[in-house]
Tab-separated table of C-alpha atoms in Angstrom:
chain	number	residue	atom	x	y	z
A	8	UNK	CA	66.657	-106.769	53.068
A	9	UNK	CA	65.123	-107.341	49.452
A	10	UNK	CA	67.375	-107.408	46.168
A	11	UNK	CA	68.047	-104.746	44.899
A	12	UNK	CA	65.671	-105.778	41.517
A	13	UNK	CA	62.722	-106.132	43.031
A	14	UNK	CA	60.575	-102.531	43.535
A	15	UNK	CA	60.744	-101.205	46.924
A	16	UNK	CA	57.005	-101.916	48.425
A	17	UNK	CA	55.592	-104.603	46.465
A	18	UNK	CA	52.406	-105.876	47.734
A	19	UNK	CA	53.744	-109.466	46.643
A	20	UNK	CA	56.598	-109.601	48.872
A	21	UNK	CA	54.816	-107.983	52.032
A	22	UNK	CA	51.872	-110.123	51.606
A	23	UNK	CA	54.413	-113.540	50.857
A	24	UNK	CA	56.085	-112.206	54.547
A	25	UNK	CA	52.838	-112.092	56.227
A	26	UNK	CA	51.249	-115.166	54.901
A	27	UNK	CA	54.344	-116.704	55.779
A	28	UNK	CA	53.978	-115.471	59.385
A	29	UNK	CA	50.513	-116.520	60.275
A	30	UNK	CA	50.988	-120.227	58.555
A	31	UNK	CA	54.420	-121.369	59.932
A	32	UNK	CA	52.812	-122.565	63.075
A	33	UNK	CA	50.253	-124.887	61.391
A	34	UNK	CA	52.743	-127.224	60.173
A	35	UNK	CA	52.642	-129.303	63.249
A	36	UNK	CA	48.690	-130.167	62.310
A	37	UNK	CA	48.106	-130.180	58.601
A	38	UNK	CA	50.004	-131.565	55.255
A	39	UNK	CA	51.812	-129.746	53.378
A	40	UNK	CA	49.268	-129.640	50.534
A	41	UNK	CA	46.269	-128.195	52.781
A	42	UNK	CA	48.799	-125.685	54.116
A	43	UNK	CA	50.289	-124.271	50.574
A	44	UNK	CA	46.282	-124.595	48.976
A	45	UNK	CA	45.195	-122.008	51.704
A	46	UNK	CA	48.557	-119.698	51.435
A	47	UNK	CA	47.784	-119.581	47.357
A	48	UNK	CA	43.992	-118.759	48.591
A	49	UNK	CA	45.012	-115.952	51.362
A	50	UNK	CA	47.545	-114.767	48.895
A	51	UNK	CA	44.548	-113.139	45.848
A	52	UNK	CA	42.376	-112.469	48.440
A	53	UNK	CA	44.706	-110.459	49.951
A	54	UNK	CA	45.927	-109.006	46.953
A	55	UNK	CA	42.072	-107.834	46.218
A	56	UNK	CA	41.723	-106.509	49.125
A	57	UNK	CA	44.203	-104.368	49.948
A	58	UNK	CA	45.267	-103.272	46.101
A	59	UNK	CA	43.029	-100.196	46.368
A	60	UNK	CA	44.842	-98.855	49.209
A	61	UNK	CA	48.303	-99.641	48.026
A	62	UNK	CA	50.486	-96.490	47.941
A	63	UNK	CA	54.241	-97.319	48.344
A	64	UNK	CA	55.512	-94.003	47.695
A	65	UNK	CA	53.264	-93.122	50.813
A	66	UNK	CA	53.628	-96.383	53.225
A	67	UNK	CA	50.997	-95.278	56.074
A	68	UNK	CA	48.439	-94.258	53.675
A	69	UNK	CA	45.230	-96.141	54.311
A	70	UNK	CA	47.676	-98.480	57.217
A	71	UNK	CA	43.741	-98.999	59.001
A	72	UNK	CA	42.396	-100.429	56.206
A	73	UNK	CA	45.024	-103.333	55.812
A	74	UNK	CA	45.009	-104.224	59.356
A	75	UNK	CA	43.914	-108.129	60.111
A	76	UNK	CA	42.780	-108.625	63.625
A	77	UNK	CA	42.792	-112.149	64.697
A	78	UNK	CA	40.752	-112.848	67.768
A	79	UNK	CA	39.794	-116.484	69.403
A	80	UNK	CA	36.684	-114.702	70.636
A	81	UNK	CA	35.219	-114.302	67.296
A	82	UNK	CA	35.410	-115.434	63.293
A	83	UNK	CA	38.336	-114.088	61.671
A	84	UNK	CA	38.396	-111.535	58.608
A	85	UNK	CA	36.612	-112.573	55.302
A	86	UNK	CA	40.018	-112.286	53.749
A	87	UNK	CA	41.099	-115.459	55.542
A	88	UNK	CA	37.538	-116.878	56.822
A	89	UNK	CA	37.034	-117.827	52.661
A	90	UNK	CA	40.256	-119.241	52.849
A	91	UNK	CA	39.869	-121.019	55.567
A	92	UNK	CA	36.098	-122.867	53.987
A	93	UNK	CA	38.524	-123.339	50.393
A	94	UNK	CA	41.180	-124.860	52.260
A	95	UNK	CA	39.328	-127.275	54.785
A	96	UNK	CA	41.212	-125.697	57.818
A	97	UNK	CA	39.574	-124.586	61.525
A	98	UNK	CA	40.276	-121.177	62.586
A	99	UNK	CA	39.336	-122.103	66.301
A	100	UNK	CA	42.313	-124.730	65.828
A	101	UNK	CA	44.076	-122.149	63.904
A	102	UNK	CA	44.346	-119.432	66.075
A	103	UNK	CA	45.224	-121.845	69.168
A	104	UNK	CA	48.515	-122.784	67.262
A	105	UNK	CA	48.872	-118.904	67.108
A	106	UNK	CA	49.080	-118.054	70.345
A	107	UNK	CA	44.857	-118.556	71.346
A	108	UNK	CA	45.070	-114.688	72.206
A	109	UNK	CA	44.284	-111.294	70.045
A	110	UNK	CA	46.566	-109.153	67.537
A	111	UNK	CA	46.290	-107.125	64.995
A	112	UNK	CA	48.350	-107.869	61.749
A	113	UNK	CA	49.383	-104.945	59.786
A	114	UNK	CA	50.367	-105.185	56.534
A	115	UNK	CA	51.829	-101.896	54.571
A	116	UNK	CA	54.472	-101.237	52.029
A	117	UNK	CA	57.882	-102.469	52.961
A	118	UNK	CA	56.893	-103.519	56.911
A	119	UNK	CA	55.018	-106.145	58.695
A	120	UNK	CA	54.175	-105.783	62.003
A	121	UNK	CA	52.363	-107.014	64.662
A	122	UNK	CA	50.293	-104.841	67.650
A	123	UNK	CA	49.375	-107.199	70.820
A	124	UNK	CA	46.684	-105.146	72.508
A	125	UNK	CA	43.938	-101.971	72.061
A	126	UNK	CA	45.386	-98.929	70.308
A	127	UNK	CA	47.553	-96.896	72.186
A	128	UNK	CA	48.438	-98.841	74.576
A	129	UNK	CA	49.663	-102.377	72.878
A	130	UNK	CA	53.248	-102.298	71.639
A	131	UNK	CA	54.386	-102.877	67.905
A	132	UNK	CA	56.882	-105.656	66.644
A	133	UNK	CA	58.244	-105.883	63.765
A	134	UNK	CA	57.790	-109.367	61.543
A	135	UNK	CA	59.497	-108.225	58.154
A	136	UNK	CA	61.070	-104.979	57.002
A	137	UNK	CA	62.352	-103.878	53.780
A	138	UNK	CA	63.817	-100.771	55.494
A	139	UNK	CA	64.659	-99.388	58.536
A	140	UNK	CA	62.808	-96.354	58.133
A	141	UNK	CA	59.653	-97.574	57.766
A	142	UNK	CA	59.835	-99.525	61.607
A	143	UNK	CA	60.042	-95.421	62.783
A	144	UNK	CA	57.676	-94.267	60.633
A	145	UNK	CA	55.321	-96.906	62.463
A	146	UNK	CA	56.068	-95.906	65.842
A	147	UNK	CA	55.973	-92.159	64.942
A	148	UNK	CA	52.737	-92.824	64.092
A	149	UNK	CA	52.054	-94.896	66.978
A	150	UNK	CA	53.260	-92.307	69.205
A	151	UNK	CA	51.036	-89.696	67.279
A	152	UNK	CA	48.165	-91.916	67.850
A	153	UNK	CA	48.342	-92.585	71.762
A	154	UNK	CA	48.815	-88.350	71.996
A	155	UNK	CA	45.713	-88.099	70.342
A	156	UNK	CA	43.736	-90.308	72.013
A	157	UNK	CA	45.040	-88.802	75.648
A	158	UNK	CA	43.820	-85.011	74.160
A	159	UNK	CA	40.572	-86.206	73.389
A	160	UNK	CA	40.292	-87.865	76.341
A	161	UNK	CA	41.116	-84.985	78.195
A	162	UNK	CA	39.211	-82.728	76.440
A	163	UNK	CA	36.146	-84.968	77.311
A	164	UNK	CA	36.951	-84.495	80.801
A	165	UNK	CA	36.896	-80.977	80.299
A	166	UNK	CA	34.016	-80.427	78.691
A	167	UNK	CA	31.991	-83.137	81.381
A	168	UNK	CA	33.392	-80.769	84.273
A	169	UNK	CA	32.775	-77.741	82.795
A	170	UNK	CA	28.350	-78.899	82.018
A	171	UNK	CA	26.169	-77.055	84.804
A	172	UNK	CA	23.733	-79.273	86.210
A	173	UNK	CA	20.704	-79.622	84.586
A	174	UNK	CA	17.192	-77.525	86.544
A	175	UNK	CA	14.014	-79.818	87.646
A	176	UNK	CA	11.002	-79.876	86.445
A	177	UNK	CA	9.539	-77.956	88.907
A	178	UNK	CA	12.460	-75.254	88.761
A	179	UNK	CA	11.657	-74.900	85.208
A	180	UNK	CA	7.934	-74.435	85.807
A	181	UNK	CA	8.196	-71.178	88.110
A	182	UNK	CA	10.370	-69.522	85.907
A	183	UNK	CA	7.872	-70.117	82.983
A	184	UNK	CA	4.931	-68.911	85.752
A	185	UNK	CA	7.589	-65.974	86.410
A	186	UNK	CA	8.199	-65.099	82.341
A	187	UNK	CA	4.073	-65.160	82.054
A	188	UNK	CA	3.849	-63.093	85.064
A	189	UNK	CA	6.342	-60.449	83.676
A	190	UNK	CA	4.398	-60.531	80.078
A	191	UNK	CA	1.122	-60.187	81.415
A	192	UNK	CA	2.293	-56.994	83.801
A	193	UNK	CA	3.640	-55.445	80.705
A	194	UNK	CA	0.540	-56.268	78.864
A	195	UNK	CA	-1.715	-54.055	81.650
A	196	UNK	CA	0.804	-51.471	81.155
A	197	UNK	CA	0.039	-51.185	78.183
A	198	UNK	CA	-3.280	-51.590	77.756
A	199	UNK	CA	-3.486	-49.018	80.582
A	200	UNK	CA	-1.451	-46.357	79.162
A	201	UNK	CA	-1.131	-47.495	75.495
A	202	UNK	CA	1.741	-45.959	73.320
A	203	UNK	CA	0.444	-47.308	69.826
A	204	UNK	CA	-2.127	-44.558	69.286
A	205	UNK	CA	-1.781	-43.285	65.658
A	206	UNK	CA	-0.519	-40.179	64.909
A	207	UNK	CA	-2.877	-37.400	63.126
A	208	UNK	CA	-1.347	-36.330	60.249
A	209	UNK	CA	-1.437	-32.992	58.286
A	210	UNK	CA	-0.476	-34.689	54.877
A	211	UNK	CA	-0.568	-37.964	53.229
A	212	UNK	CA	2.771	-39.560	53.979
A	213	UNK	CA	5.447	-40.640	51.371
A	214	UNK	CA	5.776	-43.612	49.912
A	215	UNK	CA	8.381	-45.413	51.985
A	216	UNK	CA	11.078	-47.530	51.131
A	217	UNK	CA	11.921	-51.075	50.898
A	218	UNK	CA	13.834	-50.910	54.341
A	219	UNK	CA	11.015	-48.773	55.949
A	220	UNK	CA	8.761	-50.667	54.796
A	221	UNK	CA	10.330	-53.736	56.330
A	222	UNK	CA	10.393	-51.683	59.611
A	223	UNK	CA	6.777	-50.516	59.508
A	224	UNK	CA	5.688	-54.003	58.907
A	225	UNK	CA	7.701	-55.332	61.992
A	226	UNK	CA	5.904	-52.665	63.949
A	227	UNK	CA	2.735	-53.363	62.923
A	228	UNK	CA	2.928	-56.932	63.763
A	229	UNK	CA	4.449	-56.054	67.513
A	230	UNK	CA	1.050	-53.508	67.729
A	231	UNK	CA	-0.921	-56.740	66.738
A	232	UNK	CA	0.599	-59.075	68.649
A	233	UNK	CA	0.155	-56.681	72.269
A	234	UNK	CA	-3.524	-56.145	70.910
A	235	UNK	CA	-4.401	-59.914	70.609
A	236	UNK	CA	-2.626	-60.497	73.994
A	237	UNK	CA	-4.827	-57.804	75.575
A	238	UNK	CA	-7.779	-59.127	74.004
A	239	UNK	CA	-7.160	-62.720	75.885
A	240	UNK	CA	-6.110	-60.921	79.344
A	241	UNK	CA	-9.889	-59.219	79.207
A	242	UNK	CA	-11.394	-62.429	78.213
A	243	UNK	CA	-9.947	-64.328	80.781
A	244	UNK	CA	-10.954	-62.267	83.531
A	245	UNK	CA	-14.254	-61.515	81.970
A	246	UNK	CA	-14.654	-65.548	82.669
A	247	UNK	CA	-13.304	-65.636	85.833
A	248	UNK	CA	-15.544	-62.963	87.080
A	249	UNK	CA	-18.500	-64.505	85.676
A	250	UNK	CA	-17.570	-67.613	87.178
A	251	UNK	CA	-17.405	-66.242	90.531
A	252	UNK	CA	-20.516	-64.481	90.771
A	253	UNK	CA	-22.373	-67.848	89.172
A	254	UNK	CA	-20.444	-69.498	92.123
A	255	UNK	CA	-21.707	-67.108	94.746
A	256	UNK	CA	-25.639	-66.798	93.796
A	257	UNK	CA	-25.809	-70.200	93.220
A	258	UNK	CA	-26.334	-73.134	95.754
A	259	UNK	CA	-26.736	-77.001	95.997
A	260	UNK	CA	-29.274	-77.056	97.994
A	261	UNK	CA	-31.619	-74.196	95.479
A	262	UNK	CA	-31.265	-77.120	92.689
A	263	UNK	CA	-34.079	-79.632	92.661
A	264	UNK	CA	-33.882	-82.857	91.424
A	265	UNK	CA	-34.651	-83.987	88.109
A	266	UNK	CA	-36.343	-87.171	86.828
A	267	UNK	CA	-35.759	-88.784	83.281
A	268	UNK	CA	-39.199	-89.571	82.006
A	269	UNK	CA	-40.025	-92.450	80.346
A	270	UNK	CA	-40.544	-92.976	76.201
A	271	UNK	CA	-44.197	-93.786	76.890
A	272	UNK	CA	-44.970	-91.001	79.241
A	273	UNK	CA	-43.132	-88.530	76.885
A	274	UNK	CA	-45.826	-89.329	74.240
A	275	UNK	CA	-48.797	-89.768	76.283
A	276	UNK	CA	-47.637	-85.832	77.362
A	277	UNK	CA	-47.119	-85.081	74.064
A	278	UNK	CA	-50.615	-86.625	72.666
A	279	UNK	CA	-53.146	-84.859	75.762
A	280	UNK	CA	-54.275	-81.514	75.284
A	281	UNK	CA	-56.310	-80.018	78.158
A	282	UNK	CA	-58.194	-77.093	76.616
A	283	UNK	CA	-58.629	-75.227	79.945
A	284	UNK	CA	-61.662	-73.355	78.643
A	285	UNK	CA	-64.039	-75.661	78.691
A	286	UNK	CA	-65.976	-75.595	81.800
A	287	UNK	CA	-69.403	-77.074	81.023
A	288	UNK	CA	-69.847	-80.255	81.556
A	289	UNK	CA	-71.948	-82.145	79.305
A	290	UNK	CA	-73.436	-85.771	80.234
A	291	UNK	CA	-72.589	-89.112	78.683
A	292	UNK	CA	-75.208	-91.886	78.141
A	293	UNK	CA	-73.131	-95.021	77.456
A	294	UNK	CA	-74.421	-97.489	75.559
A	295	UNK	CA	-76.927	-96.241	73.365
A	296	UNK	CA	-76.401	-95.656	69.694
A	297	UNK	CA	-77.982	-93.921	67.108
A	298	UNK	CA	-78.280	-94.157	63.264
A	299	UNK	CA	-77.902	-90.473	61.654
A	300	UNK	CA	-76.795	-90.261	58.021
A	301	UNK	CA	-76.055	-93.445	57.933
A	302	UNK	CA	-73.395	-93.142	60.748
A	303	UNK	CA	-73.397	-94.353	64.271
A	304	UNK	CA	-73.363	-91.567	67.104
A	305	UNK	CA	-72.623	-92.391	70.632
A	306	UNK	CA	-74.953	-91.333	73.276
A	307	UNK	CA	-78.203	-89.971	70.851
A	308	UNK	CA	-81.171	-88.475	72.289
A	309	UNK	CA	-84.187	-90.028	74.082
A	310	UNK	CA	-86.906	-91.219	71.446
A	311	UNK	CA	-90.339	-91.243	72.420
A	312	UNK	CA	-92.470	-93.848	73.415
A	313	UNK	CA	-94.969	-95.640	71.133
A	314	UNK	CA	-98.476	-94.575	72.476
A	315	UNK	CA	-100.507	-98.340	74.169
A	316	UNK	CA	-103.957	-98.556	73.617
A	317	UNK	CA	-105.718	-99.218	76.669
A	318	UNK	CA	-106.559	-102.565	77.236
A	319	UNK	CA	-110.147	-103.797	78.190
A	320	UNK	CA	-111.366	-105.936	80.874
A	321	UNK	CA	-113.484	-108.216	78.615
A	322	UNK	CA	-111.754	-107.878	75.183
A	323	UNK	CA	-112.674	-111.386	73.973
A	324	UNK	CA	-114.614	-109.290	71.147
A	325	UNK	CA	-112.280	-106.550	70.158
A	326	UNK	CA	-110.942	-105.766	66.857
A	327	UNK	CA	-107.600	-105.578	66.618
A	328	UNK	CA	-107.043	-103.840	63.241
A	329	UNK	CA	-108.797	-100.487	65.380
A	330	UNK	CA	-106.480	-100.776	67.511
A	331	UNK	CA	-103.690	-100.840	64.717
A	332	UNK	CA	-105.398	-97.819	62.874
């Protein structure tokens, strides 16, 4: 029990209990220097730590946040990790002097205790207490905890059972086909005996109000929406209808074959003209030219022959300038 002049809850005292605790066992490995250098380093880390949280008029307030869990399966809390790199001491050699097993530390105003195993179902024991009341404050709450956790538990269980089993695929796909089915079938009905013909009116109608108006609006849109809907059902069996009479007139065999023509005979095809008209047929003299306006024309007319004189038998004496003239 403290003295009756120190202040119930002081974070000192707890946290000079719990240091205490934790550092007794490494006594048997390191001096006495190493061992009070890392209590004075756990001790204002500590105190920064858990100062925010510090209520003593209300001891379990914030309890979670100043719980330590020491574990050989991992590093410990940065709390005592920094004091552990300031002192020079191993945690793995640390926590084997401590047992080599989990626990969770739990430092509040007035108690220190210790919980060996998971919440709710590890048991609480008591290092230091400053009063009485406190130790069955902590269990209350422990007890308050491990009802909790078997509600929601339960709960869970409930609500798992209580899930129907999800439909297939394929289950979901006919009732879509069946929902179209139905909405198509009331789309014929109406298109077949429509109910949105407009009224003929004797007088122009008041001026409605905001909430008819709203109403007239929704109505409208319905009358637009079945409209558009019955446009679609006509156009789709417009198509189909055209597709089966192409279908039936139509065969494989009645299709001929067609051939990709060449660049080359594409513009020799699209150079020729055959003027059909034409049906005389005129002759061509290869290889004779003529000179007309000082052009050359293929294939010119026959030119006459230069007239011979007549030669004579004994022509040693003839003149041959009258025979030039």
């Amino acid at each position: 029990m403290a003295s009756s002049n120190v202040v119930f809850g002081s974070l000192s005292v707890a946290l000079a209990q719990a240091i205490t605790y934790i550092t007794r066992p490494l006594i048997a490995r390191y001096s006495a220097v190493t061992i009070i250098k890392l209590q004075l380093a756990l001790e204002a880390n500590l105190t920064a730590q858990f100062t925010p949280s510090w209520f003593p008029s209300e001891p379990l307030r914030g309890s979670g946040r100043r719980c330590l869990t020491l574990s050989p399966f991992g590093l410990p809390p940065r709390a005592i990790y920094n004091a552990c790199k300031s002192a020079g001491v191993e945690w793995s050699e640390w926590i084997a002097l401590l047992g080599n097993f989990e626990f969770d530390l739990f430092i509040d105003p007035g108690c220190v205790s210790v919980r060996f195993g998971s919440a709710g179902v590890g048991k609480f024991f008591t290092v230091w207490s400053e009063d009485v009341s406190m130790v069955e404050q902590k269990k209350a709450a422990a007890d308050k905890e491990s009802r909790l956790d078997a509600q929601l538990k339960l709960q869970a269980a409930t609500r798992a059972a209580s899930v129907k089993p999800t439909k297939t695929f394929a289950q979901q796909l006919l009732e879509d086909e069946q929902d179209d089915d139905e909405l198509f079938a009331l789309i014929a009905d109406e298109v077949r005996e429509p109910t949105w013909l407009t009224p003929i009116l004797s007088e122009f109608p008041s001026y409605p109000r905001a909430g008819a108006l709203h109403h007239v609006f929704a109505y409208v849109r319905s009358l637009y929406l079945v409209f558009s809907l019955a446009l679609q059902l006509l156009e789709l069996q417009l198509r189909l209808h055209v597709l089966a009479s192409c279908s039936a007139t139509s065969s494989p065999s009645d299709e001929k074959p067609k051939f990709k023509l060449s660049r080359r005979e594409r513009a020799r095809q699209a150079r020729v003209f055959v003027d059909t008209t034409k049906t005389a047929v005129t002759n061509y003299d290869g290889g004779k030219t003529t000179v007309l306006t000082g052009g050359v024309m293929l294939g010119g007319g026959n030119k006459p022959k230069p007239a011979v004189a007549p030669k004579k038998a004994n022509g040693s004496n003839t003149n041959w300038r009258s025979l030039r003239a």
